[in-house]
Amino acid sequence: MSCFISKYADELAKNAAYIGTPGKGILAADESTGTIGKRLSSINVENVEENRRALRELLFTAPGALQYLSGVILFEETLYQKTASGKPFVDVLKEGGVLPGIKVDKGTVELNGTNGETFTQGLDGLAQRCQKYYEAGARFAKWRAVLKIAANEPSELAIQENANGLAMYAAICQQCGLVPIVEPEILVDGPHNIKKCAEVTERVLAACYKALNDHHVMLEGTLLKPNMVTPGSDSPKVAPEVIAEYTVRALQRTVPAAVPAIVFLSGGQSEEEATLNLNAMNKLQTKKPWSLSFSFGRALQQSTLKAWAGKEENLKKAQDALLVRCKANSEATLGTYKGDAKLGEGAAESLHVKDYKY
Amino acid sequence: MSAFVGKYAEELIKNAKYIATPGKGILAADESTGTIGKRLSSISVENIESNRQALRELLFTSPNALSYLSGVILFEETLYQKTSDGKPFVEVLEDNNVIPGIKVDKGTVEIAGTNGETTTQGFDSLGARCQQYYKAGARFAKWRAVLKIGPNEPSELSIQQNAQGLARYAIICQENGLVPIVEPEVLTDGPHDIQKCAAVTETVLAAVYKALNEHHVLLEGTLLKPNMVTPGSDSPKVAAEVIAQYTVTALRRTVPPAVPGIVFLSGGQSEEEATVNLDAMNKLDVLKPWTLSFSFGRALQQSTLKTWAGKKENVAKAQEAFLSRCKANSEATLGKYGGGSAGGLASESLYVKGYKY
């Protein structure tokens, strides 16, 4: 094979396929300490370990929610945390049929000589860290590369560096038994139209899959986490059907059928927008050899956070809000979402933050 | 789009999709004058224009054979030839819903400093030539790039050169209304095993699709003509199911779903081998977002040629042999080939070491 067959090959393929189960998707709960701090402060909650733990317990024990999830991405701290009654989160997830995942990158740094373009850190000692995470129960990993659209961006340098970084990370993960989620996020910031976003997305994805091939990554044991193809944030919105058409076409032109599933990031989309767009893609009658699902952070947690507001008496309300979004997105992966989810406060609120860093 | 969407975009997409119709495939009848000469001499027929014309007329007027074909690749001379009744070959094909195609490359030349690796010629005035061919009725083109497996081959240079060449050819074709068949043939010559062939095929195809993306080629308006993944010619043979498994896996890992059809070359395989392997691929129970069909030269014409032997009185029998192979391969594209069309001639290996055509 062109790809390196790790001793975990069968397990990787099995886990990647499971994550892509129709009707299920991923909850991205891997906000770093700094980032979760911003969320907590938006609801006037102090950023201390106990509160971070309480929030995640709220999410992972929400009755009925886990059946709609195939995976949850965790931040390192959370991987080792427990419920208030002492049960490791990892066990809670496993018992709910949910694979624990782990964010392994260490954020972005600027690329010298570019106009604010970045590459992602985290390769040092990555293999050792992955082994540790596997022992702790993680079965997939995530690494976020970031590109932007502007007059001269993304540059060939940024594309190559980020594609190469993703490929190296992916190869190392597979050697350690973790399914790598490959995330080349093209930021929505800017006044560009949807055609421009499509063009850049196709170029970036083509570079990613060439790099993955160069690095002998086994595609059957990977997942892709791309942006949807949309107009820029300063450009007029378009209908979900248009987003679906451009997005699926870009993927058809670049993502080999060996990849079992594509789990979209939500970027700055509101909860409802993200769900409607995902639904439109799954309704589209065209060739889709990979399942199309979600890996949402903000777009799954926004109304839950607001409903919770850090107060124990709001627990049930908050967990109900999460269940509503999980169910809606589950239906969206099947193309059966009717847009009738009980919209929690903030579900239609844009979550776009200019030049978002997390 | 990343892809160039020119004035022919819709037509290209429509034609590529038609060529990929399940149950149909391509007859590669584009042997250059020199190459067809070798075929003719193998049946003791003189290599003159009227004989070349007679052979192609035999093929194109075979009763019922054309219903199994969606395209025929022609050599330039043939594009302008007629039947003995004076009907242009192009019209014979069009009347039977077969799209005429044209070989546009000008053969291979060695890359200096490599161990016998090659690049393909044909760029000079390619755009203008494509326009001429379009006017003459051609709607698809073919360009053969060749790579070999050796201790240090294929080299990165050879892979890059051939991938870039294919991409440049492809976009020029699309600018001029011709669906480009992208053919990166990895030769079967050598003692390597099937895993090695798979690794090389995947590396080559990944490079090809990266180059096509860079050159803004509209994938929906292209076809791929790859080698099947097999053991080397000096290596023990394996079952058709094994070939199918390795081949389809390699394609699933590299060929984007936007490509409508994959039309295999037969390399040195016998007629029957090629059919049985194609059939096994279509029987494989795995998701295949492109159709899997044939673009066979030798593997469609071998027994026909021998049966004809250049004699008018053999034409009908020769045409029956041709129909038999077309039908068999049509069934193979549907995974419904039951075997049994393997006459002695059909099982003869067509392997020639270091094959050039």
XYZ file of C-alpha atoms in Angstrom:
715
model
C 0.000 0.000 0.000
C 0.946 3.572 -0.410
C -0.200 3.970 3.174
C 1.612 2.788 6.246
C -0.332 -0.037 7.829
C -0.107 0.498 11.572
C -0.878 -2.321 13.994
C -4.039 -0.392 14.804
C -5.272 -0.405 11.183
C -8.457 -2.433 11.691
C -9.341 -0.571 14.894
C -8.777 2.815 13.232
C -11.019 1.917 10.289
C -13.696 0.546 12.620
C -13.686 3.612 14.875
C -13.661 6.076 11.989
C -16.610 4.292 10.402
C -18.454 4.259 13.742
C -18.039 7.984 14.209
C -19.651 8.395 10.776
C -22.751 6.405 11.755
C -25.783 8.072 10.150
C -27.832 9.759 12.851
C -24.814 10.530 15.001
C -22.125 13.176 15.185
C -19.497 14.785 17.378
C -19.764 17.236 20.247
C -16.657 19.418 20.207
C -16.170 20.129 23.908
C -12.413 20.649 23.640
C -12.223 24.356 24.372
C -8.862 25.170 25.914
C -8.822 26.714 29.384
C -8.496 30.202 27.925
C -11.310 29.742 25.450
C -13.769 28.117 27.840
C -13.002 31.080 30.069
C -14.542 33.386 27.464
C -17.657 31.231 27.327
C -17.987 31.118 31.090
C -17.486 34.829 31.457
C -20.246 35.445 28.919
C -22.627 33.896 31.472
C -20.830 35.434 34.466
C -19.314 32.190 35.677
C -15.797 32.095 37.150
C -13.197 30.202 35.152
C -12.115 27.688 37.796
C -11.628 23.950 37.384
C -14.794 23.062 39.293
C -16.936 25.168 36.962
C -15.265 23.741 33.878
C -15.918 20.277 35.265
C -19.514 21.103 36.146
C -20.230 22.352 32.637
C -18.853 19.203 31.028
C -20.732 16.990 33.474
C -23.906 18.841 32.519
C -23.236 18.051 28.873
C -22.156 14.413 29.194
C -24.964 13.375 31.547
C -27.778 15.143 29.675
C -30.495 12.469 29.527
C -31.021 11.103 26.035
C -28.302 13.214 24.421
C -25.525 10.679 24.085
C -27.543 8.465 21.712
C -27.154 11.195 19.074
C -23.385 11.371 19.497
C -20.690 9.033 18.228
C -17.828 11.042 19.690
C -16.926 13.897 22.024
C -13.690 15.850 21.657
C -12.098 16.689 24.990
C -9.405 19.064 26.179
C -6.618 17.339 28.094
C -7.838 18.466 31.504
C -11.284 17.039 30.856
C -9.943 13.633 29.790
C -8.951 13.010 33.404
C -11.977 14.579 35.129
C -14.877 12.778 36.799
C -18.536 13.350 37.637
C -19.430 14.710 41.069
C -20.108 11.125 42.157
C -16.601 10.094 41.082
C -17.173 8.415 37.707
C -14.548 9.215 35.059
C -16.018 11.176 32.157
C -14.357 8.720 29.800
C -16.428 5.913 31.319
C -19.634 7.947 31.135
C -19.037 8.430 27.436
C -18.037 4.852 26.684
C -21.091 3.497 28.458
C -23.185 5.816 26.324
C -21.669 4.403 23.125
C -19.625 7.546 22.583
C -15.932 7.503 21.650
C -13.752 9.916 23.631
C -11.498 12.126 21.525
C -8.700 14.516 22.418
C -7.484 17.846 21.072
C -3.742 17.435 20.542
C -2.655 20.658 18.878
C -1.135 23.536 20.841
C -2.703 26.434 19.009
C -1.485 28.575 16.131
C 1.503 30.838 15.623
C 2.077 33.361 12.877
C 3.992 32.492 9.763
C 6.844 34.951 9.330
C 6.590 37.223 6.331
C 2.905 36.582 5.741
C -0.041 38.843 6.359
C -1.201 37.245 9.592
C -1.299 33.694 8.305
C -0.579 30.888 10.765
C 0.563 27.352 11.220
C -0.311 24.997 14.048
C 2.024 23.785 16.793
C 2.013 20.511 18.694
C 4.252 18.009 16.918
C 6.930 17.843 19.645
C 6.519 14.676 21.682
C 3.190 14.085 19.967
C 3.637 10.323 19.751
C 4.256 10.021 23.510
C 1.243 12.210 24.278
C -0.956 10.189 21.945
C 0.093 6.950 23.615
C -0.824 8.421 26.982
C -4.191 9.581 25.682
C -4.887 6.156 24.190
C -4.167 4.594 27.597
C -6.579 7.081 29.175
C -9.318 5.913 26.789
C -9.144 8.335 23.863
C -9.704 6.798 20.443
C -9.567 9.804 18.155
C -7.741 13.100 18.019
C -8.205 16.525 16.568
C -5.814 19.158 15.197
C -7.016 22.477 13.877
C -5.203 24.190 11.009
C -6.404 27.673 10.093
C -6.359 29.532 6.778
C -7.892 32.811 5.751
C -9.220 34.372 2.579
C -8.023 37.828 1.577
C -6.424 39.623 -1.340
C -3.316 37.425 -1.361
C -4.430 34.722 1.026
C -4.246 31.891 1.530
C -0.682 31.921 0.265
C 0.929 28.829 -1.202
C 3.225 28.791 1.848
C 0.323 28.745 4.302
C -1.438 26.020 2.359
C 1.666 23.830 2.177
C 2.683 24.328 5.811
C -0.763 23.609 7.162
C -1.368 20.639 4.871
C 1.999 19.218 5.823
C 1.362 19.769 9.543
C -1.994 18.019 9.315
C -0.428 15.087 7.492
C 2.408 14.650 9.994
C -0.035 14.827 12.891
C -2.323 12.311 11.204
C 0.449 9.794 10.563
C 1.624 9.983 14.171
C -1.903 9.536 15.529
C -2.447 6.422 13.466
C 0.760 4.871 14.749
C -0.633 5.366 18.270
C -4.173 4.075 17.710
C -5.978 7.404 17.455
C -8.184 8.235 14.448
C -6.999 11.671 13.313
C -9.667 14.250 12.527
C -8.111 16.415 9.825
C -9.360 19.992 10.245
C -8.277 22.588 7.656
C -10.534 25.477 8.663
C -10.858 28.307 6.196
C -12.154 31.237 8.205
C -15.424 32.806 7.127
C -14.129 36.339 7.807
C -14.212 38.641 4.804
C -16.293 40.215 2.056
C -15.730 37.432 -0.479
C -18.569 35.558 -2.168
C -19.383 31.856 -2.046
C -17.560 31.112 -5.306
C -14.336 32.412 -3.822
C -14.818 30.284 -0.726
C -15.443 27.248 -2.954
C -12.322 27.876 -4.975
C -10.135 28.229 -1.898
C -11.708 25.238 -0.172
C -11.068 23.030 -3.210
C -7.457 24.189 -3.427
C -6.834 23.630 0.274
C -8.490 20.207 0.381
C -6.559 19.060 -2.700
C -3.317 20.053 -0.975
C -4.385 18.230 2.208
C -5.104 14.967 0.452
C -1.867 15.132 -1.506
C -0.004 15.651 1.767
C -1.865 12.801 3.463
C -0.871 10.547 0.579
C 2.766 11.704 0.772
C 2.829 10.899 4.497
C 1.344 7.404 4.016
C -1.795 8.120 6.043
C -4.474 5.427 5.819
C -7.536 7.390 4.678
C -9.999 4.709 5.833
C -8.890 5.534 9.374
C -9.316 9.302 9.227
C -12.126 11.847 9.323
C -12.319 15.272 7.706
C -13.551 18.349 9.585
C -13.902 21.107 7.004
C -15.703 24.419 6.877
C -18.936 24.509 4.941
C -18.663 26.533 1.747
C -20.442 29.824 2.433
C -20.204 33.509 1.529
C -17.811 35.530 3.689
C -19.063 37.055 6.927
C -19.304 40.517 5.310
C -21.212 39.220 2.330
C -24.969 38.670 1.900
C -26.234 35.310 3.125
C -27.528 32.614 0.772
C -30.014 29.778 1.166
C -28.996 26.449 2.747
C -29.581 24.706 -0.587
C -26.939 26.906 -2.197
C -24.481 26.244 0.613
C -25.220 22.552 0.286
C -24.607 22.542 -3.472
C -21.280 24.377 -3.320
C -20.082 22.438 -0.297
C -20.855 18.973 -1.588
C -19.402 19.797 -5.008
C -16.160 20.993 -3.444
C -15.954 17.742 -1.482
C -16.759 15.606 -4.538
C -13.833 17.240 -6.317
C -11.298 16.629 -3.572
C -12.173 14.037 -0.913
C -11.511 10.400 -1.875
C -14.255 7.855 -1.196
C -11.963 5.999 1.216
C -12.655 8.696 3.836
C -15.643 7.307 5.776
C -17.106 10.541 7.101
C -16.989 14.295 6.932
C -17.883 16.105 10.163
C -18.381 19.809 9.584
C -17.240 22.584 11.847
C -19.830 25.258 12.504
C -17.518 28.294 12.364
C -19.545 31.340 13.354
C -22.914 29.952 12.287
C -25.834 30.051 14.691
C -27.101 26.722 16.047
C -30.092 26.734 13.715
C -28.140 27.810 10.611
C -25.598 25.044 11.081
C -28.343 22.446 11.431
C -30.299 23.695 8.414
C -27.197 23.702 6.235
C -26.200 20.189 7.278
C -29.739 19.029 6.617
C -29.735 20.569 3.131
C -26.539 18.713 2.280
C -27.994 15.406 3.309
C -31.109 16.042 1.258
C -29.058 16.754 -1.863
C -29.486 14.029 -4.503
C -25.935 13.546 -5.677
C -22.888 11.336 -5.171
C -21.824 11.306 -1.528
C -19.616 8.324 -0.762
C -18.828 9.617 2.761
C -21.409 10.356 5.421
C -21.951 14.056 6.196
C -22.271 14.877 9.866
C -21.367 17.422 12.507
C -18.533 18.245 14.870
C -20.034 21.281 16.523
C -18.807 23.240 19.497
C -20.589 26.529 19.772
C -23.406 25.375 17.524
C -24.313 22.626 20.001
C -23.669 24.422 23.274
C -24.778 28.026 22.872
C -28.342 27.820 24.130
C -27.330 25.204 26.701
C -24.786 27.616 28.149
C -27.282 30.446 28.289
C -29.925 28.274 29.896
C -27.458 27.056 32.538
C -26.006 30.457 33.433
C -23.895 28.588 35.987
C -26.833 27.832 38.289
C -27.571 24.359 39.599
C -31.318 24.982 39.527
C -31.062 25.473 35.739
C -29.499 22.047 35.176
C -32.572 20.384 33.689
C -33.402 23.356 31.455
C -29.852 23.410 30.176
C -29.743 19.673 29.517
C -33.069 19.883 27.679
C -31.596 22.584 25.453
C -28.639 20.349 24.589
C -30.927 17.438 23.813
C -32.917 19.630 21.421
C -29.798 20.545 19.431
C -28.394 17.005 19.445
C -31.650 15.587 18.145
C -31.986 18.309 15.515
C -28.478 17.675 14.204
C -29.018 13.929 14.270
C -32.019 14.447 12.008
C -29.951 16.762 9.835
C -27.467 13.945 9.185
C -30.400 11.976 7.814
C -31.868 14.895 5.860
C -35.061 14.676 7.917
C -34.837 17.855 9.991
C -38.049 19.819 9.650
C -36.763 23.006 11.252
C -39.127 22.556 14.146
C -36.640 22.265 16.986
C -37.820 24.167 20.024
C -35.459 27.084 19.633
C -33.725 27.834 22.865
C -32.698 31.400 23.624
C -29.821 32.219 21.367
C -30.344 29.322 18.938
C -30.720 31.721 16.053
C -27.935 33.977 17.260
C -24.883 34.254 15.094
C -21.808 32.950 16.851
C -19.394 34.731 14.548
C -16.489 36.436 16.236
C -14.159 38.236 13.864
C -10.776 36.573 13.513
C -11.813 33.974 16.055
C -9.054 32.336 18.068
C -9.578 29.424 20.394
C -14.684 27.502 -8.683
C -11.254 26.107 -8.548
C -12.220 24.526 -11.871
C -12.167 26.364 -15.200
C -15.743 26.565 -16.381
C -15.504 27.489 -20.044
C -18.115 27.556 -22.791
C -17.970 23.787 -23.229
C -18.473 22.907 -19.540
C -21.991 21.460 -19.795
C -21.184 19.540 -22.953
C -18.029 18.085 -21.397
C -19.956 16.939 -18.333
C -22.691 15.413 -20.485
C -20.264 13.573 -22.755
C -18.082 12.283 -19.941
C -21.182 10.985 -18.176
C -22.425 9.311 -21.356
C -19.125 7.564 -21.966
C -19.384 6.248 -18.394
C -22.820 4.666 -19.029
C -23.025 1.301 -17.229
C -23.054 -1.496 -19.790
C -20.860 0.402 -22.238
C -17.187 1.076 -22.693
C -14.503 2.264 -25.079
C -12.800 0.557 -27.995
C -9.247 1.873 -28.202
C -8.609 1.716 -31.943
C -6.034 4.507 -31.942
C -2.920 2.525 -32.774
C -0.447 4.766 -34.571
C 0.637 3.787 -38.068
C 3.767 2.125 -36.737
C 1.961 0.165 -34.066
C -0.899 -1.023 -36.239
C 1.830 -2.152 -38.595
C 3.020 -4.627 -35.964
C -0.511 -5.955 -35.548
C -1.010 -6.332 -39.269
C 2.326 -8.027 -39.776
C 1.422 -10.546 -37.049
C -1.355 -11.714 -39.394
C 0.782 -11.223 -42.506
C -1.135 -8.218 -43.770
C 0.670 -5.340 -45.475
C 0.707 -2.044 -43.597
C -0.918 0.196 -46.210
C -3.744 2.676 -45.825
C -6.419 0.535 -47.451
C -5.688 -2.329 -45.063
C -5.773 -0.021 -42.065
C -9.067 1.305 -43.390
C -10.405 -2.206 -43.950
C -9.595 -3.294 -40.414
C -11.317 -0.298 -38.831
C -14.325 -0.703 -41.141
C -14.576 -4.331 -40.017
C -14.684 -3.181 -36.403
C -17.028 -0.210 -36.764
C -19.587 -2.017 -38.898
C -19.727 -5.187 -36.787
C -23.464 -5.866 -36.427
C -24.697 -5.037 -32.910
C -21.228 -4.479 -31.500
C -21.574 -0.705 -31.294
C -24.482 -1.005 -28.856
C -21.916 -2.063 -26.221
C -19.645 0.890 -26.864
C -19.983 4.498 -25.732
C -16.787 5.664 -27.414
C -14.052 4.711 -29.859
C -10.596 6.272 -29.748
C -9.199 6.954 -33.195
C -5.798 7.758 -34.625
C -5.720 10.956 -36.690
C -5.700 9.170 -40.041
C -8.791 7.180 -39.121
C -10.763 10.265 -38.064
C -10.887 11.279 -41.717
C -11.418 7.844 -43.274
C -14.646 6.425 -44.724
C -16.268 3.042 -45.293
C -15.891 1.482 -48.730
C -19.384 2.918 -49.458
C -18.017 6.356 -48.789
C -19.579 6.990 -45.367
C -17.262 8.782 -42.921
C -16.342 6.581 -39.979
C -17.276 9.429 -37.668
C -20.839 9.287 -39.001
C -21.009 5.508 -38.668
C -20.122 5.901 -35.008
C -22.419 8.873 -34.376
C -25.367 7.103 -36.010
C -24.893 4.339 -33.469
C -24.529 6.619 -30.426
C -20.818 6.045 -30.150
C -18.744 9.125 -29.419
C -15.614 9.492 -31.588
C -12.406 10.198 -29.673
C -8.911 11.088 -30.814
C -5.408 10.236 -29.630
C -3.589 13.564 -29.348
C -0.224 12.679 -27.833
C 2.868 12.183 -29.969
C 4.484 9.340 -28.130
C 7.076 9.242 -25.378
C 10.658 10.428 -25.135
C 13.223 9.579 -22.494
C 13.878 11.907 -19.598
C 17.619 12.554 -19.517
C 19.357 11.379 -16.367
C 16.766 8.789 -15.499
C 16.897 5.044 -15.948
C 14.737 4.839 -19.041
C 11.828 6.853 -17.682
C 9.800 8.882 -20.150
C 7.659 11.918 -20.647
C 4.979 12.354 -23.299
C 5.149 14.763 -26.239
C 2.341 16.530 -28.046
C 1.893 20.048 -26.706
C 2.878 21.953 -29.831
C -0.269 23.460 -31.343
C -2.330 21.120 -29.203
C -5.107 23.694 -28.783
C -5.359 24.280 -32.519
C -5.288 20.545 -33.228
C -8.055 19.931 -30.701
C -10.183 22.555 -32.440
C -9.659 20.769 -35.767
C -10.568 17.432 -34.260
C -13.683 18.910 -32.656
C -14.756 20.228 -36.083
C -14.188 16.751 -37.536
C -16.569 15.279 -34.921
C -14.300 14.191 -32.061
C -15.678 14.830 -28.597
C -13.030 13.234 -26.388
C -9.260 12.848 -26.451
C -6.640 10.569 -25.041
C -3.046 11.108 -23.910
C -0.923 8.289 -22.567
C 1.678 8.924 -19.872
C 3.930 6.013 -18.965
C 5.629 5.140 -15.694
C 7.588 2.079 -14.715
C 8.345 0.258 -11.496
C 11.994 -0.397 -10.747
C 14.315 -0.218 -7.729
C 14.352 3.593 -7.971
C 11.371 4.052 -10.222
C 9.118 5.778 -10.698
C 11.244 8.756 -9.671
C 9.691 11.894 -8.235
C 10.786 13.706 -11.420
C 8.976 11.248 -13.647
C 5.833 11.350 -11.526
C 5.780 15.157 -11.500
C 6.540 15.516 -15.208
C 3.903 13.055 -16.267
C 1.272 14.369 -13.857
C 1.887 17.959 -14.988
C 1.817 16.868 -18.625
C -1.512 15.126 -18.185
C -2.975 18.143 -16.402
C -1.828 20.605 -19.056
C -3.159 18.360 -21.827
C -6.438 17.994 -19.964
C -7.139 21.704 -19.570
C -6.249 22.426 -23.210
C -8.718 19.748 -24.284
C -11.458 21.202 -22.102
C -10.842 24.679 -23.503
C -11.588 23.181 -26.916
C -14.585 20.973 -26.189
C -12.895 17.592 -25.857
C -13.318 15.413 -22.748
C -9.764 14.443 -21.767
C -9.125 10.817 -20.876
C -6.311 10.975 -18.352
C -4.098 7.914 -18.766
C -1.183 7.440 -16.304
C -0.131 3.898 -17.192
C 2.099 2.172 -14.660
C 3.685 -0.614 -16.712
C 3.269 -4.160 -15.549
C 6.885 -5.111 -16.431
C 8.909 -6.417 -13.497
C 9.216 -8.922 -10.667
C 7.366 -6.783 -8.102
C 4.338 -7.995 -6.158
C 0.821 -6.589 -6.163
C 1.418 -4.524 -3.012
C 4.211 -2.675 -4.770
C 2.002 -1.984 -7.767
C -0.717 -0.713 -5.411
C 1.674 1.627 -3.599
C 3.006 3.068 -6.846
C -0.442 3.392 -8.402
C -1.744 5.272 -5.359
C 1.258 7.619 -5.330
C 0.930 8.302 -9.052
C -2.825 8.874 -8.954
C -2.519 11.223 -5.960
C 0.036 13.277 -7.904
C -2.182 13.285 -10.991
C -5.234 14.588 -9.141
C -3.173 17.239 -7.356
C -1.906 18.420 -10.744
C -5.411 18.410 -12.243
C -6.564 20.600 -9.343
C -3.654 23.012 -9.834
C -4.457 23.368 -13.533
C -8.163 24.063 -12.841
C -9.362 20.971 -14.700
C -13.120 20.329 -14.374
C -13.131 16.780 -13.007
C -16.786 16.193 -13.902
C -15.698 16.534 -17.535
C -12.839 14.021 -17.471
C -12.344 10.264 -17.428
C -9.510 8.239 -15.903
C -7.769 5.418 -17.791
C -5.534 3.666 -15.265
C -3.817 0.317 -15.102
C -5.442 -2.345 -12.973
C -3.414 -3.144 -9.868
C -1.733 -6.490 -10.516
C 1.489 -8.342 -9.722
C 4.371 -7.588 -12.086
C 4.748 -9.581 -15.284
C 7.549 -11.680 -13.761
C 5.595 -12.409 -10.622
C 3.060 -15.190 -9.960
C -0.497 -14.389 -10.994
C -3.266 -13.854 -8.448
C -7.036 -14.349 -8.516
C -9.321 -11.792 -10.128
C -10.892 -11.035 -6.740
C -7.495 -10.015 -5.373
C -6.845 -7.738 -8.335
C -10.299 -6.256 -7.870
C -9.727 -5.622 -4.161
C -6.357 -3.882 -4.593
C -7.477 -1.903 -7.625
C -10.697 -0.577 -6.142
C -8.967 0.260 -2.845
C -6.314 2.246 -4.720
C -8.978 4.162 -6.633
C -11.100 4.829 -3.536
C -8.014 6.361 -1.917
C -7.181 8.720 -4.765
C -9.898 9.387 -7.350
C -12.380 12.086 -6.282
C -16.067 11.174 -6.633
C -16.533 14.037 -9.121
C -14.899 11.860 -11.815
C -17.816 10.109 -13.576
C -16.050 7.033 -14.927
C -12.895 4.973 -14.822
C -12.071 3.092 -18.038
C -9.262 0.602 -17.514
C -6.474 -0.117 -19.925
C -5.770 -3.781 -20.478
C -1.956 -3.632 -20.571
C -0.667 -7.061 -21.548
C -3.624 -8.994 -20.200
C -5.366 -11.530 -22.406
C -8.891 -10.728 -23.586
C -10.416 -13.090 -21.044
C -8.230 -11.980 -18.127
C -9.120 -8.330 -18.683
C -12.838 -9.132 -18.800
C -12.787 -11.363 -15.738
C -10.847 -8.753 -13.723
C -13.229 -5.970 -14.717
C -16.161 -8.177 -13.796
C -14.655 -8.948 -10.378
C -14.307 -5.229 -9.666
C -17.924 -4.589 -10.495
C -19.013 -7.516 -8.319
C -17.065 -6.133 -5.339
C -19.453 -5.076 -2.598
C -17.946 -1.726 -1.710
C -18.963 1.838 -2.452
C -17.697 2.994 -5.856
C -18.710 6.588 -6.749
C -17.557 6.265 -10.393
C -18.484 3.615 -12.947
C -15.802 1.029 -13.734
C -15.538 0.182 -17.400
C -13.084 -0.599 -20.181
C -10.969 1.186 -22.737
C -9.401 -1.826 -24.366
C -7.252 -2.057 -27.468
C -5.588 -5.396 -27.724
C -7.991 -6.996 -25.274
C -10.921 -6.256 -27.591
C -9.266 -6.863 -30.959
C -6.900 -9.781 -30.583
C -9.114 -12.680 -31.602
C -10.876 -10.488 -34.142
C -7.558 -9.752 -35.827
C -6.489 -13.371 -35.922
C -9.851 -14.512 -37.233
C -9.774 -11.880 -39.992
C -6.205 -12.619 -41.089
C -6.709 -9.917 -43.715
C -9.124 -12.019 -45.782
C -12.466 -10.692 -46.988
C -14.114 -14.074 -46.610
C -13.314 -13.996 -42.865
C -14.929 -10.634 -42.154
C -18.248 -11.978 -40.846
C -16.563 -14.459 -38.516
C -14.126 -11.807 -37.336
C -17.008 -9.466 -36.602
C -18.669 -12.167 -34.541
C -15.490 -12.536 -32.499
C -15.495 -8.789 -31.941
C -19.153 -8.762 -30.919
C -18.431 -11.553 -28.464
C -15.706 -9.549 -26.678
C -17.793 -6.356 -26.648
C -20.731 -8.193 -25.115
C -18.542 -9.930 -22.543
C -16.994 -6.648 -21.424
C -20.378 -4.963 -21.327
C -21.536 -7.658 -18.931
C -18.359 -7.206 -16.920
C -19.177 -3.526 -16.373
C -22.387 -4.705 -14.755
C -20.701 -7.462 -12.732
C -22.738 -9.992 -14.706
C -20.100 -11.764 -16.753
C -20.650 -15.501 -16.625
C -17.450 -16.509 -18.363
C -17.544 -18.799 -21.387
C -16.526 -16.380 -24.092
C -12.965 -17.505 -23.637
C -12.058 -19.134 -26.893
C -8.425 -20.244 -27.169
C -7.468 -16.918 -28.666
C -9.227 -15.006 -25.914
C -6.980 -16.538 -23.292
C -3.737 -15.673 -25.038
C -1.560 -13.271 -23.116
C -0.936 -10.060 -24.970
C 2.050 -9.091 -22.846
C 5.009 -7.592 -24.670
C 7.977 -6.532 -22.543
C 8.684 -2.803 -22.641
C 5.620 -2.312 -24.806
C 5.667 0.806 -26.964
C 2.835 1.951 -29.186
